[in-house]
Amino acid sequence: MFSHQIFRLGSSRLAAGTALRGQFGRNFSKPFIKPQSIRYYATYRRFNNSKPEFDIRTLLRNRYLGYFVAGSIAFYVYNLDAAPFTGRHRFLWIPYWLETKIGDYSYSQLLGQYQNRIVPQSDPHYAQISRIMNRLLASAIDGTKDPRQVAHLKSLNWTIHIINAPDAAREPPNAFILPNGKIFIFSSILPICKNEDGLATVLSHELSHQLAHHSLEQLSAQPIYMILSTLLYASTGISGFGDLLVTGLFQMPSSREMELEADHIGCELMARLCFNFREAVNFWGRMEQFEERLRKSQYALPNNMMMDFFSTHPNTKKRIQDIQLWIPELNTIQESSDCHQFSLFQDFSRNFFGTLR
Ligand SMILES: [Zn+2]
């Protein structure tokens, strides 16, 4: 879960890159020589027993190539970043401010799309959501030792929009937080949340994507995916094969890993704040029932292992199993938490939504 605008942007970047590469392919090679013959030409063609025109050993001995490879490795290692809470290392080279700018761009597009369906601020769900988000943000800030992350979270203009979505079958339940701190909750998800702990499950999961900068991680990996796709195309000559392999082997598992991490961080935040984290299991159970009903309806989606493999989101059953495995660890976190003594809302500086709720 759930739909992430920023992730879609990442995918379209890859698609754009692929299209660009395709254009170059058409201009310089495809009209003249079949892909198979490109390989033959590049590796075996000789003129009267003269030396081959292209020698891989010469290329490998090229010191500039060595500098490039060494520089790339140094750049990669320098930009390895540990995810908050889980400590998972990943490659992040794009600055936070650019992520926020991309969030601003997505936000203006979404406002244009949903401006007529924004539920008025008088709806009591706004107070409930801001109360939960204040607690989650205060706990997230207390839980990080990274001053850059703290400054980033405090600098964002956090805003909540509830979108009126009366027909859950046509517009499946959804919620997401943009990297610029704009929170979108579709009203169709509220009955599935059912209670405050269910709502905290959704909000903590979505906030965790932002705490771990998952959108930056996907954007940072795009050039690597493009290089891999291009190398696969150059070596096999099959258009589209490289994209499919890179998507199946790297991009989708990476997205699923981020989903798992968002669940893990979200449950930990809930445990620290004395939310009932067991409700996360119940929430996903209700979501599974909803998916089951949807599957049986006219909007049926295919559901088999192949689809799961190529899906960005983990199977809901698997998600529930993972959360159940974490329960002993979450119990320990909650027992050692001083959440009952938390006086978050006595402190106006810890309110991120303008008015004290
Ligand atoms: Zn998610």
mmCIF file with all atom_site columns, C-alpha atoms and ligand atoms in Angstrom, residues 1-2 4 205-206 209 259 262 313, ligand 1:
data_model
loop_
_atom_site.group_PDB
_atom_site.id
_atom_site.type_symbol
_atom_site.label_atom_id
_atom_site.label_alt_id
_atom_site.label_comp_id
_atom_site.label_asym_id
_atom_site.label_entity_id
_atom_site.label_seq_id
_atom_site.pdbx_PDB_ins_code
_atom_site.Cartn_x
_atom_site.Cartn_y
_atom_site.Cartn_z
_atom_site.occupancy
_atom_site.B_iso_or_equiv
_atom_site.pdbx_formal_charge
_atom_site.auth_seq_id
_atom_site.auth_comp_id
_atom_site.auth_asym_id
_atom_site.auth_atom_id
_atom_site.pdbx_PDB_model_num
ATOM   1  C  CA . MET A 1 1   ? 0.000  0.000  0.000  1.00 0.00 ? 1   MET A CA 1
ATOM   2  C  CA . PHE A 1 2   ? -0.594 2.675  -1.031 1.00 0.00 ? 2   PHE A CA 1
ATOM   3  C  CA . HIS A 1 4   ? 2.707  6.851  -4.150 1.00 0.00 ? 4   HIS A CA 1
ATOM   4  C  CA . HIS A 1 205 ? 3.179  3.462  7.389  1.00 0.00 ? 205 HIS A CA 1
ATOM   5  C  CA . GLU A 1 206 ? 2.947  6.483  5.073  1.00 0.00 ? 206 GLU A CA 1
ATOM   6  C  CA . HIS A 1 209 ? 8.102  6.059  3.645  1.00 0.00 ? 209 HIS A CA 1
ATOM   7  C  CA . GLU A 1 259 ? 7.007  -1.504 1.806  1.00 0.00 ? 259 GLU A CA 1
ATOM   8  C  CA . ALA A 1 262 ? 7.625  1.156  6.067  1.00 0.00 ? 262 ALA A CA 1
ATOM   9  C  CA . HIS A 1 313 ? 3.382  -4.217 -3.040 1.00 0.00 ? 313 HIS A CA 1
HETATM 10 ZN ZN . ZN  B 2 .   ? 3.497  1.848  1.276  1.00 0.00 ? 1   ZN  B ZN 1
#
